[in-house]
Coordinates of C-alpha atoms and ligand atoms in Angstrom, one line a residue:
M1 CA -36.9 55.5 -17.7
S2 CA -38.0 52.2 -18.9
E3 CA -41.4 51.0 -18.1
K4 CA -41.8 48.4 -15.3
P5 CA -42.8 45.0 -16.9
A6 CA -46.3 43.9 -16.3
A7 CA -46.8 41.4 -13.4
N8 CA -47.8 37.8 -14.3
R9 CA -47.0 38.4 -18.0
H10 CA -47.1 35.6 -20.5
V11 CA -43.7 34.1 -20.8
R12 CA -42.4 31.7 -23.4
A13 CA -39.4 29.4 -22.9
A14 CA -37.3 27.5 -25.4
I15 CA -35.9 24.3 -23.9
I16 CA -33.0 22.9 -25.8
G17 CA -32.8 19.1 -25.5
A18 CA -35.3 16.5 -24.4
G19 CA -33.1 14.4 -22.2
M20 CA -33.3 14.1 -18.4
A21 CA -32.8 17.8 -17.9
G22 CA -35.1 19.0 -20.7
I23 CA -38.0 16.9 -19.5
L24 CA -37.5 18.1 -16.0
A25 CA -37.3 21.8 -17.0
T26 CA -40.5 21.5 -19.1
I27 CA -42.5 20.0 -16.3
K28 CA -41.3 22.5 -13.7
L29 CA -41.6 25.6 -16.0
R30 CA -45.1 24.7 -17.0
E31 CA -46.0 24.5 -13.3
Q32 CA -45.0 28.2 -13.2
G33 CA -47.4 28.9 -16.0
I34 CA -44.7 29.3 -18.6
E35 CA -45.4 28.3 -22.2
C36 CA -42.7 25.8 -23.2
V37 CA -41.4 24.7 -26.6
V38 CA -38.8 21.9 -26.5
F39 CA -36.3 21.5 -29.3
E40 CA -34.9 18.0 -29.8
K41 CA -32.6 17.3 -32.7
A42 CA -33.2 13.5 -32.5
D43 CA -36.5 11.7 -33.0
R44 CA -36.9 10.5 -29.4
V45 CA -36.5 11.7 -25.8
G46 CA -34.0 10.3 -23.4
G47 CA -30.7 12.0 -24.1
T48 CA -27.8 9.8 -23.1
W49 CA -30.1 6.9 -22.5
R50 CA -31.3 7.2 -26.1
D51 CA -27.9 7.6 -27.6
N52 CA -26.2 4.8 -25.7
T53 CA -27.6 1.4 -26.5
Y54 CA -24.4 -0.7 -26.1
P55 CA -24.5 -4.2 -24.6
G56 CA -24.2 -4.1 -20.9
L57 CA -25.4 -0.5 -20.6
A58 CA -26.6 0.3 -17.1
C59 CA -26.5 3.2 -14.7
D60 CA -24.1 2.6 -11.9
V61 CA -26.0 4.9 -9.6
P62 CA -28.8 3.2 -7.5
A63 CA -31.9 3.3 -9.6
H64 CA -34.3 4.4 -6.9
W65 CA -32.2 7.5 -6.5
Y66 CA -31.6 8.0 -10.2
T67 CA -35.2 9.2 -10.7
Y68 CA -37.0 12.5 -10.4
S69 CA -38.0 13.3 -6.8
F70 CA -41.6 13.9 -7.9
A71 CA -41.8 10.6 -9.9
R72 CA -40.0 7.9 -7.9
N73 CA -40.4 4.4 -9.2
P74 CA -40.8 1.6 -6.7
D75 CA -40.6 -1.1 -9.4
W76 CA -36.9 -1.3 -10.4
N77 CA -35.8 -4.9 -10.7
N78 CA -32.3 -4.3 -9.5
L79 CA -30.2 -1.9 -7.5
L80 CA -28.7 -0.6 -10.8
A81 CA -31.1 -0.2 -13.8
E82 CA -30.3 -1.2 -17.3
G83 CA -30.2 1.5 -20.0
H84 CA -33.4 0.4 -21.7
E85 CA -35.3 0.5 -18.4
L86 CA -34.1 4.1 -17.9
L87 CA -35.1 5.1 -21.4
D88 CA -38.6 3.6 -20.7
Y89 CA -38.7 5.6 -17.4
F90 CA -37.9 8.9 -19.1
E91 CA -40.3 8.3 -21.9
G92 CA -43.0 7.4 -19.4
V93 CA -42.5 10.5 -17.4
A94 CA -42.4 12.7 -20.5
R95 CA -45.7 11.1 -21.7
D96 CA -47.5 11.1 -18.4
R97 CA -46.6 14.7 -17.6
G98 CA -47.7 16.0 -21.0
V99 CA -44.2 16.9 -22.3
L100 CA -44.2 14.9 -25.5
P101 CA -46.7 17.1 -27.5
L102 CA -44.5 20.2 -26.7
I103 CA -41.4 18.7 -28.4
R104 CA -40.3 19.6 -31.9
F105 CA -38.4 16.4 -32.8
G106 CA -35.8 16.5 -35.5
D107 CA -35.5 20.3 -35.1
E108 CA -31.9 21.3 -34.2
V109 CA -31.4 24.8 -32.9
V110 CA -28.5 26.3 -34.7
R111 CA -28.6 29.9 -33.5
L112 CA -29.9 31.9 -30.5
E113 CA -29.6 35.7 -30.5
Y114 CA -30.7 38.1 -27.8
R115 CA -32.3 41.1 -29.4
N116 CA -34.7 43.7 -28.0
G117 CA -35.3 41.7 -24.9
K118 CA -36.0 38.4 -26.6
W119 CA -34.1 35.3 -27.7
D120 CA -34.5 34.8 -31.4
L121 CA -34.1 31.2 -32.3
T122 CA -33.3 29.5 -35.6
T123 CA -33.3 25.8 -36.3
A124 CA -31.4 23.9 -39.0
A125 CA -34.7 23.4 -40.8
G126 CA -35.2 27.2 -41.0
H127 CA -37.9 27.4 -38.3
R128 CA -37.7 30.7 -36.4
D129 CA -39.3 31.8 -33.2
S130 CA -38.8 34.2 -30.3
F131 CA -38.6 33.4 -26.6
D132 CA -38.3 35.2 -23.3
I133 CA -36.2 32.4 -21.7
V134 CA -33.8 29.8 -23.0
I135 CA -33.0 26.7 -21.0
S136 CA -29.9 24.8 -22.2
A137 CA -30.4 21.2 -21.3
S138 CA -28.2 19.7 -24.0
G139 CA -26.2 17.3 -21.8
V140 CA -22.5 16.9 -21.2
L141 CA -21.5 13.4 -22.4
H142 CA -23.0 13.9 -25.8
H143 CA -20.3 14.5 -28.4
P144 CA -18.4 11.3 -29.0
N145 CA -14.6 11.6 -28.9
I146 CA -13.3 9.7 -32.0
P147 CA -9.5 9.8 -31.7
H148 CA -7.4 9.8 -34.8
F149 CA -5.7 6.5 -35.2
E150 CA -3.4 6.2 -38.2
G151 CA -5.1 3.9 -40.8
I152 CA -8.5 4.0 -39.0
E153 CA -10.3 4.2 -42.4
S154 CA -8.4 1.1 -43.7
F155 CA -10.0 -1.3 -41.3
D156 CA -11.8 -4.1 -43.1
G157 CA -14.6 -4.6 -40.6
P158 CA -17.1 -2.4 -38.7
I159 CA -15.7 0.2 -36.4
F160 CA -18.0 2.5 -34.3
H161 CA -18.1 4.6 -31.1
S162 CA -19.8 3.1 -28.1
A163 CA -22.5 5.8 -28.2
R164 CA -23.3 5.0 -31.8
W165 CA -23.8 1.3 -31.5
D166 CA -24.4 -0.5 -34.8
H167 CA -26.9 -3.2 -33.9
D168 CA -26.7 -4.7 -37.4
V169 CA -23.2 -5.9 -36.7
A170 CA -23.0 -9.5 -35.5
L171 CA -20.7 -10.0 -32.4
D172 CA -21.4 -13.6 -31.3
G173 CA -18.5 -15.9 -31.9
R174 CA -16.3 -13.1 -33.4
K175 CA -13.1 -11.3 -32.5
V176 CA -14.0 -7.9 -31.0
G177 CA -11.6 -5.2 -29.8
V178 CA -12.6 -2.5 -27.4
I179 CA -10.5 0.6 -27.1
G180 CA -10.7 2.3 -23.7
T181 CA -11.1 1.3 -20.0
G182 CA -13.6 3.8 -18.7
S183 CA -17.1 3.0 -17.3
T184 CA -18.4 2.2 -20.8
A185 CA -15.6 -0.2 -21.6
G186 CA -16.0 -1.9 -18.2
Q187 CA -19.6 -2.6 -18.9
L188 CA -18.9 -3.7 -22.4
T189 CA -16.2 -6.1 -21.2
V190 CA -18.7 -7.9 -18.8
A191 CA -21.3 -8.1 -21.5
L192 CA -19.2 -9.2 -24.5
V193 CA -16.6 -11.6 -23.1
P194 CA -19.2 -14.4 -22.7
R195 CA -20.5 -13.8 -26.3
V196 CA -17.4 -13.4 -28.5
E197 CA -14.7 -15.8 -29.7
R198 CA -11.9 -13.4 -28.5
F199 CA -12.2 -10.1 -26.7
D200 CA -9.2 -7.7 -26.7
L201 CA -9.4 -4.7 -24.4
F202 CA -6.9 -2.0 -25.4
Q203 CA -5.9 -0.2 -22.2
R204 CA -4.0 3.1 -22.2
T205 CA -4.5 3.7 -18.5
P206 CA -5.7 1.2 -15.9
Q207 CA -8.7 2.2 -13.8
W208 CA -9.7 1.8 -10.2
V209 CA -12.7 -0.4 -10.0
L210 CA -15.0 -0.2 -7.0
P211 CA -17.1 -3.3 -6.5
R212 CA -20.9 -3.0 -6.1
A213 CA -23.2 -6.0 -6.2
N214 CA -26.2 -5.4 -8.4
I215 CA -28.7 -7.0 -6.1
A216 CA -32.1 -8.0 -7.5
Y217 CA -35.2 -6.9 -5.6
T218 CA -37.9 -9.4 -4.5
E219 CA -41.6 -8.8 -5.2
E220 CA -41.9 -8.3 -1.5
Q221 CA -39.3 -5.5 -1.5
K222 CA -40.9 -3.9 -4.5
A223 CA -44.3 -3.9 -2.7
S224 CA -42.7 -2.3 0.3
F225 CA -41.2 0.5 -1.8
R226 CA -44.8 1.4 -2.9
D227 CA -45.0 3.1 0.5
P228 CA -43.5 6.5 -0.3
A229 CA -42.1 6.8 3.2
V230 CA -40.1 3.5 2.8
L231 CA -38.9 4.5 -0.7
D232 CA -37.9 7.9 0.6
Q233 CA -35.9 6.3 3.4
L234 CA -34.1 4.1 0.9
V235 CA -33.2 7.1 -1.3
Q236 CA -32.0 9.1 1.8
Q237 CA -29.7 6.2 2.7
Y238 CA -28.0 6.3 -0.8
R239 CA -27.8 10.1 -0.6
T240 CA -26.2 10.1 2.9
T241 CA -23.7 7.3 2.1
T242 CA -22.7 9.0 -1.2
F243 CA -22.5 12.6 0.0
E244 CA -20.8 11.8 3.3
G245 CA -18.5 9.3 1.6
Y246 CA -17.6 9.8 -2.0
A247 CA -18.5 13.5 -2.3
T248 CA -16.3 14.3 0.7
A249 CA -13.5 12.0 -0.5
V250 CA -13.1 13.8 -3.8
I251 CA -12.5 17.2 -2.3
D252 CA -10.2 16.1 0.5
V253 CA -7.3 13.9 -0.4
D254 CA -6.4 13.3 3.2
S255 CA -9.9 12.2 4.2
P256 CA -10.6 8.8 5.8
Q257 CA -13.4 8.6 3.2
L258 CA -10.9 8.5 0.3
A259 CA -8.7 6.1 2.2
A260 CA -11.7 3.8 2.6
I261 CA -12.6 3.9 -1.1
E262 CA -9.0 3.2 -2.0
Q263 CA -9.0 0.2 0.3
L264 CA -12.1 -1.2 -1.3
C265 CA -10.6 -0.8 -4.7
R266 CA -7.3 -2.4 -3.7
D267 CA -9.2 -5.4 -2.1
N268 CA -11.1 -5.7 -5.4
L269 CA -8.0 -5.7 -7.5
A270 CA -6.4 -8.3 -5.2
T271 CA -9.0 -10.8 -6.5
V272 CA -7.1 -10.9 -9.8
R273 CA -5.2 -14.1 -9.6
D274 CA -2.4 -13.7 -12.2
P275 CA 0.2 -11.3 -10.7
V276 CA 1.2 -10.0 -14.2
L277 CA -2.3 -9.2 -15.1
R278 CA -2.9 -7.7 -11.7
Q279 CA 0.1 -5.5 -12.1
Q280 CA -1.1 -4.4 -15.6
L281 CA -4.5 -3.5 -14.1
T282 CA -2.9 -1.5 -11.2
P283 CA -3.3 2.3 -11.6
D284 CA -0.4 4.6 -10.6
Y285 CA -2.7 7.4 -9.4
R286 CA -5.2 7.7 -6.5
A287 CA -8.6 6.1 -6.6
A288 CA -11.4 8.5 -7.7
C289 CA -8.9 10.7 -9.6
K290 CA -10.7 9.5 -12.7
R291 CA -14.3 8.6 -12.3
L292 CA -14.5 5.3 -10.5
V293 CA -15.5 2.3 -12.6
I294 CA -18.2 0.6 -10.5
S295 CA -18.3 -3.2 -11.0
D296 CA -18.0 -6.4 -9.2
T297 CA -17.8 -8.4 -12.4
F298 CA -15.2 -6.6 -14.5
Y299 CA -12.1 -8.4 -13.1
G300 CA -13.9 -11.8 -13.4
A301 CA -14.6 -11.1 -17.1
I302 CA -11.1 -9.9 -18.0
Q303 CA -9.7 -13.1 -16.5
Q304 CA -11.7 -15.3 -18.8
P305 CA -9.6 -17.4 -21.2
N306 CA -10.9 -15.6 -24.3
A307 CA -10.3 -12.2 -22.8
N308 CA -7.0 -10.4 -23.4
L309 CA -5.8 -7.1 -21.9
V310 CA -3.6 -5.3 -24.4
T311 CA -1.3 -2.8 -22.7
S312 CA 1.1 -2.0 -25.5
P313 CA 0.1 1.3 -27.0
I314 CA -1.9 1.4 -30.2
E315 CA 0.4 2.2 -33.1
R316 CA -2.1 2.1 -36.0
I317 CA -5.2 0.4 -37.3
E318 CA -4.7 -1.9 -40.3
P319 CA -7.2 -3.8 -42.6
G320 CA -6.9 -6.9 -40.4
G321 CA -6.9 -5.3 -36.9
I322 CA -4.9 -3.2 -34.5
R323 CA -1.1 -3.0 -34.6
T324 CA 0.4 -2.2 -31.2
A325 CA 3.9 -0.7 -30.5
D326 CA 5.3 -4.1 -29.6
G327 CA 4.8 -5.1 -33.3
V328 CA 1.8 -7.4 -32.6
L329 CA -1.1 -7.3 -35.0
H330 CA -4.3 -8.1 -33.0
D331 CA -6.6 -9.5 -35.7
L332 CA -10.2 -8.3 -35.2
D333 CA -13.6 -8.5 -36.9
V334 CA -15.1 -5.5 -35.1
I335 CA -13.6 -2.5 -33.3
V336 CA -15.5 -0.5 -30.7
L337 CA -14.2 3.0 -29.7
A338 CA -15.2 3.3 -26.0
T339 CA -13.1 6.5 -26.0
G340 CA -15.4 8.9 -24.2
F341 CA -16.8 12.3 -25.1
H342 CA -15.8 15.9 -25.8
V343 CA -17.1 17.4 -22.6
D344 CA -16.6 21.1 -23.1
R345 CA -19.2 21.7 -25.8
F346 CA -22.4 22.1 -23.7
I347 CA -25.0 23.9 -25.9
R348 CA -22.4 24.4 -28.7
P349 CA -22.2 24.0 -31.7
T350 CA -25.3 26.1 -31.5
K351 CA -24.3 29.8 -32.0
V352 CA -25.3 31.8 -29.0
I353 CA -25.2 35.6 -29.2
G354 CA -25.9 37.5 -26.1
R355 CA -26.6 41.1 -25.2
G356 CA -24.6 43.6 -27.3
G357 CA -23.5 40.9 -29.8
V358 CA -21.4 39.0 -27.3
D359 CA -20.6 35.5 -28.7
L360 CA -20.6 32.6 -26.2
D361 CA -17.7 31.0 -28.2
D362 CA -15.6 34.1 -27.4
V363 CA -16.7 34.2 -23.8
W364 CA -15.7 30.5 -23.5
A365 CA -12.6 30.8 -25.6
E366 CA -10.4 29.9 -22.6
G367 CA -12.9 27.2 -21.4
P368 CA -16.6 27.1 -20.5
H369 CA -17.5 28.8 -17.2
A370 CA -20.7 30.1 -15.7
Y371 CA -21.7 31.7 -12.4
L372 CA -22.6 28.7 -10.1
S373 CA -22.7 26.8 -13.4
V374 CA -26.2 28.2 -14.3
T375 CA -25.9 31.7 -15.7
V376 CA -23.4 33.7 -17.8
P377 CA -23.0 37.5 -17.8
D378 CA -24.5 39.2 -20.8
F379 CA -26.7 36.2 -21.6
P380 CA -29.9 37.3 -19.9
N381 CA -32.6 34.8 -19.1
F382 CA -30.4 32.1 -20.5
F383 CA -30.0 29.2 -18.0
L384 CA -27.8 26.1 -18.2
L385 CA -28.7 22.8 -16.6
G386 CA -25.7 20.5 -16.1
G387 CA -23.6 23.5 -17.2
P388 CA -19.9 24.1 -16.8
N389 CA -18.5 23.2 -13.3
S390 CA -21.6 21.3 -12.2
P391 CA -21.1 18.7 -9.6
I392 CA -20.2 15.5 -11.5
G393 CA -19.3 12.1 -10.2
N394 CA -20.6 8.8 -9.0
F395 CA -24.0 10.2 -7.8
S396 CA -27.4 11.1 -9.1
L397 CA -27.2 13.8 -11.7
I398 CA -31.0 14.0 -11.6
E399 CA -30.9 15.3 -8.1
I400 CA -28.2 17.9 -9.0
T401 CA -30.2 19.1 -12.0
E402 CA -33.4 19.4 -9.9
Q403 CA -31.4 21.6 -7.4
Q404 CA -30.1 23.8 -10.3
L405 CA -33.6 24.1 -11.7
G406 CA -35.0 25.0 -8.3
Y407 CA -32.5 27.9 -8.4
V408 CA -33.4 28.9 -11.9
T409 CA -37.1 28.9 -11.3
Q410 CA -36.6 31.4 -8.5
L411 CA -34.8 33.7 -10.9
I412 CA -37.6 33.2 -13.4
A413 CA -40.2 34.1 -10.7
G414 CA -38.8 37.6 -10.8
L415 CA -39.5 37.7 -14.5
L416 CA -43.0 36.4 -14.1
D417 CA -44.1 38.8 -11.3
G418 CA -42.7 41.8 -13.1
E419 CA -39.7 42.6 -10.9
Y420 CA -37.5 42.6 -13.9
R421 CA -37.4 41.7 -17.6
E422 CA -33.8 40.5 -17.7
V423 CA -31.6 38.7 -15.3
S424 CA -28.0 37.4 -15.6
A425 CA -25.0 37.1 -13.3
T426 CA -22.7 40.1 -12.9
P427 CA -19.2 39.7 -14.4
E428 CA -17.8 40.4 -10.9
A429 CA -19.7 37.6 -9.2
T430 CA -18.8 35.2 -12.0
S431 CA -15.1 35.9 -11.9
R432 CA -15.1 35.7 -8.0
F433 CA -16.8 32.4 -8.2
E434 CA -14.4 31.1 -10.8
S435 CA -11.3 32.1 -8.8
E436 CA -12.7 30.6 -5.6
R437 CA -13.6 27.4 -7.5
Q438 CA -10.1 27.2 -9.0
A439 CA -8.5 27.8 -5.6
A440 CA -10.6 25.1 -4.0
A441 CA -9.4 22.6 -6.7
A442 CA -6.0 22.3 -5.2
N443 CA -7.2 19.9 -2.5
T444 CA -9.3 17.7 -4.8
V445 CA -8.4 14.2 -5.8
W446 CA -8.8 15.2 -9.5
V447 CA -5.4 17.0 -9.5
T448 CA -3.4 14.2 -7.9
G449 CA -1.7 13.0 -11.0
C450 CA -4.1 11.5 -13.5
K451 CA -5.6 12.6 -16.8
S452 CA -9.3 12.5 -17.0
W453 CA -12.3 14.2 -18.6
Y454 CA -12.8 16.0 -15.2
L455 CA -9.9 18.3 -16.1
D456 CA -10.0 21.1 -18.6
R457 CA -7.3 21.7 -21.2
N458 CA -5.2 23.6 -18.5
G459 CA -5.4 20.7 -16.1
I460 CA -8.0 22.5 -13.8
P461 CA -10.9 20.4 -12.7
A462 CA -13.9 21.4 -14.7
S463 CA -16.3 20.4 -12.0
W464 CA -17.7 21.6 -8.7
T465 CA -14.7 21.8 -6.4
F466 CA -16.5 22.8 -3.2
S467 CA -18.4 20.6 -0.7
H468 CA -21.7 19.2 -1.6
N469 CA -23.2 21.2 1.3
R470 CA -22.0 24.4 -0.4
F471 CA -23.8 23.4 -3.5
I472 CA -27.1 22.9 -1.6
E473 CA -26.7 26.2 0.2
E474 CA -25.9 28.1 -3.1
M475 CA -28.8 26.5 -4.9
A476 CA -31.3 27.2 -2.1
A477 CA -31.8 30.9 -3.1
P478 CA -30.1 33.3 -5.5
K479 CA -28.1 36.1 -3.9
M480 CA -29.6 38.9 -5.9
Q481 CA -26.6 41.2 -5.3
D482 CA -24.7 38.8 -7.7
F483 CA -27.2 39.5 -10.5
E484 CA -27.7 42.3 -12.9
T485 CA -31.4 42.9 -13.5
R486 CA -33.1 45.3 -15.9
Ligands
LIG501 P1 -14.0 7.8 -20.5 O1 -14.3 7.6 -19.1 O2 -13.7 9.2 -21.0 O3 -13.0 6.8 -21.0 C1 -12.4 6.8 -22.3 C2 -11.4 5.7 -22.4 O4 -10.9 5.8 -23.7 C3 -10.2 5.9 -21.4 O5 -9.8 4.7 -21.0 C4 -9.2 6.6 -22.3 O6 -7.8 6.3 -21.9 C5 -9.4 5.9 -23.6 N1 -8.9 6.6 -24.8 C6 -9.4 7.8 -25.2 N2 -8.6 8.2 -26.3 C7 -7.7 7.2 -26.5 C8 -6.7 7.0 -27.5 N3 -6.4 7.9 -28.4 N4 -6.0 5.8 -27.4 C9 -6.3 4.9 -26.4 N5 -7.2 5.0 -25.5 C10 -7.9 6.2 -25.6 O7 -15.3 7.4 -21.4 P2 -16.6 6.5 -21.0 O8 -16.1 5.2 -20.5 O9 -17.5 6.5 -22.2 O10 -17.2 7.2 -19.8 C11 -17.5 8.6 -19.9 C12 -18.4 8.9 -18.7 O11 -19.7 8.5 -19.0 C13 -18.1 8.2 -17.4 O12 -17.0 8.8 -16.7 C14 -19.4 8.4 -16.7 O13 -19.6 9.7 -16.2 C15 -20.4 8.2 -17.9 N6 -20.8 6.8 -17.9 C16 -21.6 6.4 -16.8 C17 -22.0 5.1 -16.8 C18 -22.8 4.7 -15.7 O14 -23.0 3.5 -15.4 N7 -23.4 5.6 -14.9 C19 -21.6 4.2 -17.8 C20 -20.8 4.6 -18.8 C21 -20.4 5.9 -18.9 P3 -7.1 7.2 -20.8 O15 -7.7 6.9 -19.5 O16 -5.7 6.9 -21.0 O17 -7.4 8.7 -21.2

């Protein structure tokens, strides 16, 4: 019989990624007395807010809510924060909470292997170490999707993805083409139209656009938010509106909440004056099927005389610009690919080998899945934040990640106090959860006839398909009968 592990033993955790989730995990695991080493392949913290620096970048979730619950910020200038303000916020939290010295920058983890009760870790630089726990905090919208367009390499000017912005490229007074109409392209349109000579937006699919005014806060309001009770009340308002409204709408296509969102989108679309343009911008699927674009300025920008919505499909890229199926060559100086991300990677391409040599790539061959999106059978003490099937949408992912981490820290508590040395979900619980999740998908808006990054390659929503309340209930405490412990 194996020996019972010692209580309050020294436990080491590897945290992969120093974005929003990695910073959070480091702060919270250290509060549990765990030694943390953070591996970050880039040279700076901030994840998506470091990678994305495109003009117009902002977070379309209210800023006061899009913060850690233990580090609220009363000083946001606007309802919606700009990208650089968020990067400053995350860097500030990482610095103030002592996370920065624990980060190995420029050290990419290429392999994790569970052997003899430990995770052996190897980085691209050849560094090796061994850990009791691994936290995967590697983000979702991280690997740019660069579609193959015939002739893409023949283009005479600069061409780059929105998440790899080339700030050396001049844009003012030039002819700029943006491919895509998602949240990124929407923000780019508003920022670039006033600056460029001509702006061409290449639309494959129109998007529903929900208006939201980006109000500026007065100094008086900011002063009032310094009272934690006032700030908390503000955050609670955003939470209630979103979870009772949007989060209910997406899982119930017959709900009055979805009808209300659709009406707001239709009213917004009705502000487009030219009936032909309005028609071209009208989606043929239900609002919120794709992630809503949040903007009260996009339609204004696309109606400017120098803006041009291109709806004929892209045929190829030529040295002078983009040739569309109607035979027109759209001459361009710069092309931006606002074409989204590969969202099914999670911690990969890192090779992750679990107990008994099980390869995560094989386990996820049919698509990534995890019990309650945080743990995978045969991958003991390996926890995912923002993992497969996490709630995603137009709300604060920080709050979601905090709830997932609250759950994970309860599982880790059992390791610390010597109850067990290994914990991972059972295969039965994982497949039961997955079948229930897929069954619940049938009534969601995501399967009502659009293509989006919310769907996996089989057309099944890759997100949380249950109510938000169920997420809160599940995350409140692990049901230990669903776990295998040793
Ligand atoms: P996205 O929503 O995936 O949109 C990608 C766009 O590129 C779509 O319009 C897509 O057209 C188009 N596209 C892809 N491949 C194409 C091809 N081969 N030819 C023509 N068009 C092509 O990507 P995103 O706008 O970068 O946004 C991704 C996510 O990032 C958002 O959903 C959101 O979660 C997050 N985000 C958030 C904010 C924020 O303010 N919080 C801002 C930006 C991004 P189809 O629709 O036809 O596929």
